[in-house]
Coordinates of C-alpha atoms in Angstrom, one line a residue:
M214 CA 24.3 -92.9 145.2
D215 CA 26.3 -89.7 144.1
Q216 CA 22.8 -88.7 141.4
E217 CA 20.5 -89.1 144.7
N218 CA 22.9 -87.2 146.5
E219 CA 22.9 -84.8 143.5
D220 CA 19.4 -84.7 143.2
V221 CA 18.7 -83.7 147.0
R222 CA 21.3 -81.1 146.5
L223 CA 19.3 -79.3 143.9
A224 CA 16.4 -79.3 146.1
F225 CA 17.9 -76.8 148.2
P226 CA 19.1 -72.9 147.9
E227 CA 23.1 -72.5 147.4
Y228 CA 23.2 -68.8 145.5
L229 CA 20.4 -66.3 147.6
T230 CA 20.7 -62.8 146.1
N231 CA 18.1 -60.9 148.2
K232 CA 16.6 -59.7 144.9
D233 CA 13.6 -60.8 142.8
E234 CA 15.6 -63.7 140.6
D235 CA 15.6 -65.8 144.2
E236 CA 11.9 -66.2 143.8
Q237 CA 12.2 -68.4 140.3
M238 CA 15.1 -70.3 141.9
L239 CA 13.2 -71.5 144.9
D240 CA 10.7 -72.7 142.7
Q241 CA 12.6 -75.1 141.3
C242 CA 14.2 -76.4 144.5
I243 CA 10.7 -76.5 146.1
Q244 CA 9.7 -78.9 142.5
Q245 CA 13.0 -81.0 143.1
F246 CA 11.9 -80.9 147.0
E247 CA 8.4 -82.9 145.9
K248 CA 10.2 -85.0 143.5
I249 CA 12.3 -86.8 146.0
Q250 CA 10.0 -87.1 148.7
D251 CA 8.7 -90.6 147.6
C252 CA 12.6 -92.1 148.2
Q253 CA 12.0 -95.1 150.3
D254 CA 16.5 -94.9 151.2
Q255 CA 16.6 -94.3 154.6
S256 CA 19.9 -92.9 154.0
I257 CA 18.2 -90.5 151.5
R258 CA 16.0 -89.8 154.0
N259 CA 18.6 -88.7 156.4
L260 CA 20.3 -86.6 154.2
I261 CA 17.3 -84.7 153.3
E262 CA 16.4 -83.7 157.1
A263 CA 20.4 -83.0 157.2
K264 CA 19.8 -80.6 154.8
L265 CA 16.6 -79.0 155.9
A266 CA 18.2 -78.8 159.6
V267 CA 20.7 -76.7 157.5
V268 CA 19.0 -74.4 155.5
I269 CA 16.8 -73.7 158.4
N270 CA 19.1 -73.1 161.0
Q271 CA 22.3 -71.2 158.8
T272 CA 20.4 -69.2 156.3
P273 CA 20.5 -65.6 156.8
H274 CA 17.7 -65.0 154.8
S275 CA 14.2 -65.4 157.0
S276 CA 11.7 -66.1 154.0
V277 CA 13.5 -68.9 152.8
V278 CA 14.0 -70.2 156.5
S279 CA 10.0 -70.3 156.8
L280 CA 9.6 -71.7 153.4
Y281 CA 11.7 -74.9 154.3
E282 CA 9.6 -75.1 157.6
N283 CA 6.7 -75.0 155.8
L284 CA 7.5 -77.9 153.7
A285 CA 9.0 -80.0 157.3
A286 CA 5.7 -79.7 158.6
E287 CA 3.9 -80.6 155.0
Y288 CA 6.0 -83.7 154.7
K289 CA 6.3 -84.5 158.5
I290 CA 9.6 -84.5 159.0
S291 CA 11.0 -84.3 162.2
V292 CA 13.5 -81.8 161.3
L293 CA 12.1 -78.8 164.0
F294 CA 10.8 -81.2 167.0
I295 CA 11.7 -83.8 169.3
N296 CA 8.5 -84.6 170.1
K297 CA 5.4 -82.0 170.0
K298 CA 6.0 -79.1 173.0
Q299 CA 10.1 -79.7 172.8
P300 CA 11.8 -78.1 169.9
K301 CA 15.3 -79.8 169.0
H302 CA 18.1 -77.6 170.1
H303 CA 20.8 -76.8 166.9
K304 CA 24.2 -77.2 168.7
V305 CA 27.1 -75.4 167.2
S306 CA 29.3 -75.7 170.2
K307 CA 30.2 -79.3 172.3
F308 CA 32.0 -76.3 174.6
F309 CA 28.9 -73.6 175.0
N310 CA 25.5 -74.0 175.0
Q311 CA 25.1 -70.1 174.9
F312 CA 26.0 -69.0 171.0
P313 CA 24.7 -67.4 168.8
S314 CA 22.1 -68.2 166.3
M315 CA 20.9 -67.7 162.8
K316 CA 17.1 -67.6 163.8
V317 CA 17.8 -64.7 166.4
T318 CA 20.2 -62.9 163.3
N319 CA 17.1 -63.2 161.1
E320 CA 14.7 -61.4 163.6
F321 CA 17.3 -58.4 164.2
I322 CA 17.8 -58.4 160.1
D323 CA 13.7 -57.9 159.9
G324 CA 13.6 -55.4 162.5
K325 CA 11.4 -58.2 164.9
I326 CA 14.4 -56.9 167.6
L327 CA 16.5 -53.4 167.8
Q328 CA 19.3 -55.1 168.9
L329 CA 21.4 -58.8 168.8
P330 CA 20.6 -60.3 171.9
W331 CA 24.4 -61.5 172.9
P332 CA 27.4 -59.4 174.0
V333 CA 28.6 -57.8 170.3
I334 CA 31.8 -56.1 169.7
G335 CA 31.6 -54.0 166.6
A336 CA 27.6 -53.7 165.3
L337 CA 26.6 -53.6 161.8
K338 CA 22.9 -52.2 160.7
A339 CA 20.9 -55.1 160.3
Q340 CA 21.0 -54.7 155.9
D341 CA 25.1 -54.6 156.2
L342 CA 24.8 -57.4 158.6
Q343 CA 22.5 -59.4 156.2
D344 CA 25.2 -58.7 153.0
H345 CA 27.4 -60.3 154.6
L346 CA 26.0 -63.1 155.6
L347 CA 24.8 -63.7 152.1
K348 CA 27.9 -63.3 150.8
I349 CA 29.4 -66.3 153.2
F350 CA 26.4 -68.1 152.6
N351 CA 27.2 -67.8 148.5
F352 CA 30.5 -68.7 149.2
N353 CA 29.9 -72.1 151.3
Y354 CA 27.2 -73.3 148.6
G355 CA 23.9 -72.4 150.9
R356 CA 24.9 -72.0 154.0
V357 CA 26.8 -69.6 157.2
G358 CA 29.5 -72.4 158.3
L359 CA 28.9 -73.6 161.5
H360 CA 32.4 -72.2 162.2
E361 CA 31.4 -68.4 161.3
F362 CA 28.7 -68.5 163.8
P363 CA 31.2 -66.6 166.6
L364 CA 32.2 -64.1 164.2
L365 CA 28.4 -62.7 165.1
W366 CA 29.9 -61.7 168.3
F367 CA 32.5 -59.2 166.5
P368 CA 29.7 -58.3 163.6
K369 CA 32.2 -55.4 162.0
L370 CA 34.5 -58.4 161.8
L371 CA 32.7 -60.2 159.3
K372 CA 33.2 -56.9 156.4
S373 CA 36.9 -58.1 157.1
Y374 CA 36.1 -61.6 156.8
T375 CA 34.2 -61.0 153.4
F376 CA 36.3 -59.4 151.8
L377 CA 39.7 -61.7 152.7
L378 CA 37.5 -65.0 151.2
D379 CA 36.6 -62.9 148.1
N380 CA 40.6 -61.4 147.0
L381 CA 42.2 -64.9 147.9
F382 CA 39.6 -66.9 145.9
N383 CA 38.4 -64.9 143.4
T384 CA 41.3 -63.0 142.5
K385 CA 42.5 -64.2 139.2
T386 CA 45.8 -65.6 139.1
K387 CA 47.1 -68.4 136.8
L388 CA 45.5 -70.7 140.4
L389 CA 42.8 -72.6 139.5
Q390 CA 39.9 -72.6 142.0
D391 CA 39.9 -75.6 142.2
E392 CA 43.8 -76.1 143.4
K393 CA 42.3 -73.1 145.5
Y394 CA 39.9 -74.9 147.6
Y395 CA 42.2 -78.0 148.0
L396 CA 45.0 -75.7 149.5
A397 CA 42.1 -74.6 151.7
I398 CA 41.7 -78.0 152.9
M399 CA 44.8 -78.8 152.8
G400 CA 45.3 -76.1 155.8
A401 CA 42.2 -77.6 158.2
A402 CA 43.8 -80.8 157.3
A403 CA 46.9 -79.6 159.2
S404 CA 44.9 -78.3 162.3
G405 CA 43.0 -81.4 162.5
C406 CA 39.8 -80.0 161.4
E407 CA 37.0 -82.2 160.9
Q408 CA 34.0 -79.9 160.4
L409 CA 36.2 -77.4 158.5
Y410 CA 37.9 -80.1 156.4
L411 CA 34.8 -82.2 155.6
L412 CA 33.0 -78.6 154.6
L413 CA 35.8 -77.5 152.5
S414 CA 36.0 -81.2 150.7
Q415 CA 32.2 -81.2 149.6
I416 CA 32.1 -77.6 148.0
F417 CA 35.8 -78.7 146.1
Y418 CA 33.9 -81.0 145.1
L419 CA 30.9 -78.3 144.0
N420 CA 33.1 -76.7 142.0
E421 CA 34.8 -79.9 139.9
G422 CA 37.8 -81.2 142.1
D423 CA 39.1 -84.6 141.5
R424 CA 37.8 -87.1 143.8
N425 CA 41.2 -88.7 144.0
W426 CA 42.2 -85.5 145.4
I427 CA 40.5 -85.4 148.7
E428 CA 40.5 -89.4 148.8
V429 CA 44.2 -90.6 148.3
G430 CA 45.6 -87.4 149.1
Y431 CA 48.8 -85.7 148.0
D432 CA 50.3 -88.5 145.6
C433 CA 47.3 -87.5 142.9
V434 CA 47.7 -84.1 143.3
D435 CA 48.9 -82.1 140.7
A436 CA 53.1 -81.9 140.9
H437 CA 53.4 -78.1 141.2
I438 CA 50.7 -78.6 144.2
Q439 CA 53.1 -80.9 145.9
Q440 CA 55.7 -79.1 145.7
L441 CA 54.8 -76.6 148.1
D442 CA 54.5 -80.1 150.9
P443 CA 57.7 -78.8 152.9
I444 CA 56.6 -75.1 152.2
C445 CA 53.8 -75.4 154.2
K446 CA 55.6 -78.0 156.9
L447 CA 57.5 -75.4 157.6
L448 CA 55.1 -72.7 157.8
I449 CA 53.5 -74.6 160.4
T450 CA 56.3 -76.3 162.6
K451 CA 59.3 -74.2 162.2
P452 CA 59.1 -71.1 160.4
W453 CA 62.1 -69.4 161.5
D454 CA 64.4 -72.1 160.3
P455 CA 66.4 -70.6 157.1
Q456 CA 65.4 -73.5 155.3
L457 CA 61.6 -71.9 154.3
S458 CA 63.6 -69.1 152.2
K459 CA 65.7 -72.2 150.3
E460 CA 62.5 -73.8 149.4
L461 CA 60.7 -71.1 148.3
H462 CA 63.4 -70.0 146.1
K463 CA 63.6 -73.7 144.7
L464 CA 60.0 -72.9 144.1
L465 CA 60.6 -69.3 142.4
K466 CA 63.2 -70.5 140.3
G467 CA 60.6 -73.3 138.8
K468 CA 57.7 -72.3 137.0
W469 CA 55.9 -71.0 140.7
R470 CA 55.5 -66.9 140.2
R471 CA 55.3 -64.7 142.9
K472 CA 52.1 -63.6 142.9
E473 CA 50.4 -66.9 142.7
L474 CA 53.0 -68.5 145.6
V475 CA 52.2 -66.2 148.0
Q476 CA 48.0 -66.6 146.8
A477 CA 48.7 -70.0 147.7
L478 CA 50.4 -69.7 150.6
M479 CA 48.2 -67.4 152.4
I480 CA 45.4 -69.4 151.7
F481 CA 47.1 -72.2 153.2
I482 CA 48.1 -70.4 156.7
F483 CA 44.2 -68.7 156.9
Y484 CA 42.6 -72.1 156.6
N485 CA 45.0 -74.0 159.0
N486 CA 44.1 -70.6 161.5
L487 CA 40.6 -71.0 160.8
G488 CA 40.7 -74.7 161.6
S489 CA 42.5 -74.2 165.0
F490 CA 39.7 -71.7 165.0
S491 CA 37.3 -73.4 165.2
L492 CA 38.8 -75.9 167.1
G493 CA 39.1 -73.8 169.6
N494 CA 35.2 -73.0 169.8
G495 CA 34.6 -76.5 169.9
I496 CA 31.9 -76.2 166.9
V497 CA 30.3 -79.5 165.8
K498 CA 30.6 -81.1 162.7
E499 CA 28.2 -79.6 159.3
M500 CA 24.5 -82.2 160.0
D501 CA 24.9 -83.1 156.4
V502 CA 28.3 -83.7 155.6
T503 CA 28.8 -86.5 158.6
V504 CA 25.5 -88.3 157.4
G505 CA 25.7 -92.1 158.6
N506 CA 23.7 -95.0 157.4
N507 CA 20.7 -94.8 160.3
S508 CA 20.8 -91.4 161.5
V509 CA 22.5 -87.8 160.7
N510 CA 24.5 -86.2 162.9
N511 CA 21.9 -84.1 165.2
S512 CA 24.6 -82.0 166.5
V513 CA 25.4 -84.1 169.6
Q514 CA 24.3 -82.7 173.2
Y515 CA 26.8 -81.8 175.7
A516 CA 26.0 -81.3 179.1
Q517 CA 26.7 -77.2 179.6
H518 CA 29.5 -77.5 182.8
E519 CA 29.9 -74.3 184.9
S520 CA 33.8 -73.3 184.5
L521 CA 35.6 -73.1 187.6
I522 CA 36.5 -69.3 188.6
D523 CA 39.4 -68.9 190.5
F524 CA 38.3 -65.2 191.7
I525 CA 41.6 -64.8 193.5
Q526 CA 43.4 -64.7 190.3
N527 CA 41.2 -62.9 188.5
E528 CA 41.2 -59.9 190.5
S529 CA 44.9 -60.2 190.7
I530 CA 44.9 -59.5 186.5
L531 CA 41.8 -57.3 186.9
Q532 CA 44.2 -54.8 189.2
E533 CA 47.1 -55.4 187.0
L534 CA 44.7 -53.9 184.2
K535 CA 44.1 -51.2 186.0
Q536 CA 47.4 -50.2 186.9
S537 CA 48.7 -50.2 182.9
A538 CA 45.4 -48.6 181.8
L539 CA 47.0 -45.8 184.3
L540 CA 50.3 -45.6 183.3
E541 CA 49.5 -45.4 179.8
E542 CA 47.4 -42.4 180.5
E543 CA 49.4 -40.6 183.4
L544 CA 52.9 -41.1 181.2
P545 CA 54.2 -38.4 179.2
P546 CA 55.7 -39.0 176.1
E547 CA 59.5 -38.3 177.5
E548 CA 59.0 -41.3 180.0
A549 CA 56.7 -43.4 178.0
H550 CA 60.4 -43.8 175.7
V551 CA 62.1 -44.4 178.8
Q552 CA 60.0 -47.1 180.4
I553 CA 60.5 -49.1 176.8
Q554 CA 63.8 -49.0 177.0
I555 CA 64.0 -50.5 180.4
R556 CA 61.2 -53.0 179.4
Q557 CA 64.1 -53.7 176.5
K558 CA 66.5 -54.6 178.7
T559 CA 64.9 -56.4 181.5
S560 CA 63.0 -58.8 178.4
Q561 CA 66.6 -59.3 176.9
S562 CA 67.0 -61.8 180.1
Y563 CA 63.8 -63.2 179.6
S564 CA 62.8 -65.9 176.8
F565 CA 59.2 -67.2 176.8
Y566 CA 58.9 -68.8 173.6
V567 CA 58.4 -72.6 173.4
E568 CA 61.3 -75.1 173.8
E569 CA 59.7 -77.5 171.2
T570 CA 60.0 -81.3 171.3
D571 CA 60.3 -84.0 168.9
Q572 CA 56.6 -85.0 169.5
Q573 CA 55.2 -80.9 169.9
L574 CA 56.7 -80.4 165.8
K575 CA 54.8 -83.4 164.4
L576 CA 52.4 -82.7 162.1
H577 CA 49.4 -84.0 164.8
F578 CA 46.9 -85.5 162.5
D579 CA 45.5 -89.3 161.8
E580 CA 45.8 -91.4 158.7
K581 CA 42.3 -89.0 157.1
F582 CA 44.7 -85.7 156.5
S583 CA 48.2 -86.8 156.6
K584 CA 47.4 -88.2 153.4
H585 CA 47.6 -84.7 152.3
F586 CA 51.0 -84.3 152.6
S587 CA 54.3 -86.3 151.1
H588 CA 55.9 -88.2 154.4
S589 CA 58.9 -87.4 153.6
E590 CA 61.1 -85.7 156.9
L591 CA 62.0 -82.4 156.7
T592 CA 66.0 -80.8 157.7
Y593 CA 65.7 -78.0 160.2
C594 CA 68.6 -76.5 161.1
E595 CA 70.1 -75.6 164.5
S596 CA 69.3 -72.5 165.5
K597 CA 68.2 -70.9 169.0
S598 CA 67.8 -67.2 167.0
V599 CA 65.0 -64.9 168.3
L600 CA 63.1 -62.5 165.5
R601 CA 62.8 -59.1 167.2
S602 CA 60.1 -56.4 166.2
S603 CA 62.2 -53.5 165.7
E604 CA 63.9 -56.0 163.3
Y605 CA 61.7 -56.9 161.2
S606 CA 57.4 -56.0 162.0
F607 CA 54.6 -56.8 160.0
Q608 CA 53.1 -53.2 159.1
L609 CA 56.7 -51.9 157.9
N610 CA 58.1 -54.8 156.3
S611 CA 56.6 -57.7 155.5
Y612 CA 53.0 -55.9 155.0
P613 CA 54.8 -53.7 152.0
V614 CA 56.8 -56.8 150.8
L615 CA 52.8 -59.2 150.6
K616 CA 51.7 -55.8 148.9
E617 CA 54.4 -55.9 146.1
A618 CA 53.7 -59.6 145.8
F619 CA 50.0 -59.8 145.8
L620 CA 48.1 -56.8 147.0
E621 CA 44.8 -58.4 146.7
G622 CA 45.4 -60.9 149.4
A623 CA 47.9 -58.9 151.5
D624 CA 45.0 -55.6 152.0
A625 CA 42.5 -57.7 153.1
I626 CA 44.5 -59.8 155.4
S627 CA 46.1 -56.7 156.9
N628 CA 42.9 -55.2 157.4
L629 CA 41.7 -58.0 159.4
L630 CA 44.6 -58.8 161.2
Q631 CA 43.7 -55.0 161.9
E632 CA 40.4 -55.1 162.9
V633 CA 41.0 -57.9 165.3
K634 CA 44.1 -56.3 167.3
H635 CA 42.2 -53.1 168.1
M636 CA 38.5 -55.0 169.2
T637 CA 37.8 -54.5 172.2
R638 CA 34.4 -54.2 174.7
N639 CA 36.8 -52.9 177.4
S640 CA 35.4 -55.7 180.3
F641 CA 37.4 -58.0 181.9
G642 CA 34.5 -60.7 183.3
N643 CA 32.1 -59.2 184.9
E644 CA 34.3 -55.3 185.5
E645 CA 34.5 -52.6 183.0
V646 CA 38.5 -51.5 182.6
A647 CA 40.6 -51.0 179.2
T648 CA 41.9 -54.5 178.3
T649 CA 44.9 -53.5 176.5
A650 CA 47.3 -54.8 178.2
F651 CA 45.9 -58.5 178.4
R652 CA 44.8 -58.3 174.5
K653 CA 48.9 -57.6 173.9
A654 CA 49.9 -60.0 176.4
I655 CA 48.1 -62.8 174.5
R656 CA 49.0 -61.3 171.3
Y657 CA 52.7 -61.1 172.1
Y658 CA 52.9 -64.6 174.0
G659 CA 51.0 -66.7 171.2
E660 CA 53.6 -64.6 168.2
G661 CA 56.7 -65.7 170.7
Q662 CA 55.6 -69.3 170.2
F663 CA 57.2 -68.7 166.8
R664 CA 60.4 -67.0 168.0
Y665 CA 59.3 -63.7 167.5
Q666 CA 59.7 -60.7 170.7
H667 CA 58.7 -56.8 170.8
E668 CA 61.1 -54.5 172.3
D669 CA 57.9 -52.7 173.8
I670 CA 57.0 -55.5 176.2
D671 CA 58.4 -57.0 179.6
Y672 CA 57.3 -60.1 179.0
W673 CA 58.5 -61.4 182.7
A674 CA 56.1 -59.0 184.0
Q675 CA 53.0 -59.1 181.6
M676 CA 52.9 -62.4 180.8
E677 CA 53.0 -64.0 184.5
K678 CA 50.7 -61.2 186.0
L679 CA 48.6 -61.2 183.5
L680 CA 48.0 -64.4 181.7
P681 CA 47.7 -67.3 183.9
Q682 CA 49.9 -70.7 183.7
Q683 CA 46.8 -72.4 182.4
L684 CA 45.9 -69.3 179.8
K685 CA 49.3 -70.0 178.7
Q686 CA 48.6 -73.5 178.3
F687 CA 45.3 -73.1 176.3
I688 CA 47.2 -70.8 173.9
K689 CA 50.5 -73.4 173.3
I690 CA 47.8 -76.1 172.6
L691 CA 45.8 -73.5 170.0
I692 CA 48.8 -72.9 168.2
W693 CA 50.6 -76.2 168.6
T694 CA 47.8 -79.5 168.9
P695 CA 44.4 -77.6 168.5
N696 CA 43.0 -80.9 167.7
V697 CA 43.3 -82.1 171.1
I698 CA 41.5 -79.2 172.9
S699 CA 38.9 -80.6 174.9
K700 CA 36.2 -79.0 177.2
S701 CA 38.4 -80.0 180.5
H702 CA 41.3 -77.4 179.1
I703 CA 38.9 -74.5 179.0
E704 CA 37.7 -75.2 182.5
Q705 CA 41.3 -75.3 183.9
I706 CA 41.8 -71.6 182.6
Q707 CA 40.5 -70.6 185.7
L708 CA 39.2 -67.4 184.5
Q709 CA 35.7 -65.5 185.0
L710 CA 35.3 -65.7 181.2
S711 CA 32.3 -65.6 179.2
A712 CA 31.8 -67.9 176.2
D713 CA 32.6 -64.7 173.4
E714 CA 35.3 -63.4 175.7
L715 CA 37.1 -66.9 175.0
C716 CA 36.0 -66.2 171.9
H717 CA 38.0 -63.4 171.5
I718 CA 41.2 -64.5 173.2
I719 CA 40.7 -67.7 170.3
L720 CA 40.8 -64.8 167.8
L721 CA 43.5 -62.8 169.0
T722 CA 45.8 -66.4 169.2
V723 CA 45.4 -66.9 165.8
A724 CA 45.5 -64.1 164.4
A725 CA 48.9 -63.4 165.9
K726 CA 50.2 -66.4 164.2
I727 CA 49.1 -65.7 161.2
E728 CA 51.1 -62.5 161.4
T729 CA 54.0 -64.4 163.0
Q730 CA 53.8 -67.0 160.3
L731 CA 53.5 -63.9 157.4
I732 CA 56.1 -62.7 158.8
Y733 CA 58.5 -65.3 158.4
L734 CA 57.1 -65.8 154.8
S735 CA 57.6 -62.2 154.0
K736 CA 61.2 -62.5 155.4
S737 CA 62.0 -65.6 153.3
L738 CA 60.9 -63.6 150.2
V739 CA 63.3 -60.8 150.5
E740 CA 66.3 -62.8 151.4
F741 CA 66.1 -64.5 148.0
M742 CA 65.0 -61.2 145.9

């Protein structure tokens, strides 16, 4: 079966340059495609159909898409239509029907439409957009991953995203390529994201990774990767715990060098949060990595329900945002300073970070994912401490430490975080309004889950007025147990938010988590120095 799967894989493009050499490679793919058409094995036929669906719906190159659409029609493969009149819908999210599509993106790239027909923050020129999508296509060995489709709402973010992927995986260090992908798999597993986990596992195999690392897990990986186990667990459960510094100390006294260690943990952190991003958006599994005996995963059709809208709640937040914008515009510098001092005093009496229960601190994933971690229990230090931004911030403290250890990764991840932090369309629901306070409240609430607080905000006022209880609950779940997120969690938020606005909230939350995890990681590294 492995050989047959390999034969199918060779019939589809895995790397596109957008140059003349693509033609020769595609000719070889078509010749291989013609060879496998006589196969009668139903599971292989299903795989062919799934691969066709992927290349047609997830390739940022219209001429390649047209080529495979013609092949599907020529060989009467029913990948395009349910019947003669009804085209198959390429489902991306189980929560929303209205999602960006690659077909429409290709129309924009080809100049058939003047702009993308969905809400966009940070537009790119058509050629730049295709260049970044092709980088993603090549990184994933022949697709733009379904978890990357939401980024088409934020095209400019694709530049930071591809820059980060390149620096994390292509910076030459002692870490081997299959080890880097395995660390990404560990991150996806820790989030419980099957879509990302399966896709990364496929990429791991294509990089000649040891199958036992995936099939058996922790017990079969190399010893130096096993050594990261307690640190990875701490980073996703209690990164503020002093035990993190002790564990880092052990590794740096051994064979781990600072650059490789930071690179490895950055990969783990990023993919753990990318898994949360995928789960928060309800991204379905890739079609060709979930092939059954009788049928492929044709992205199950979910009925779309209109979210319940609490107009009173919506209006209240709008008024608060307008008031916040007015204050920011009208306060002269000296009065703004006084305002911050007042906020410092009031915020000290309000602690909004989560009080963890034993249940919250357990790694929430099934046997498929837990095998990538040891069964040993962590020893936590009892502490109620809170880290404040005045004591240690990302830009002033964390970034310089990370930059010294792993320059390429620090620059790339900082660029991504800054891009997410400043993205805005200045609208809430259907109304134009400055959303700085709302976006800041989301980030600060997310960071507060990890016991990190800022002095420039009145936590009680901002959290209570700007973030409804249901939204705060959604943010908590996204941070701690993203694998349990369902459509009902989104419906309960009760705000007049579109799919792209919810995605923006998810981006802000996972970026806040990444930044806070890196703050604690760098602080622990400093304590070792």
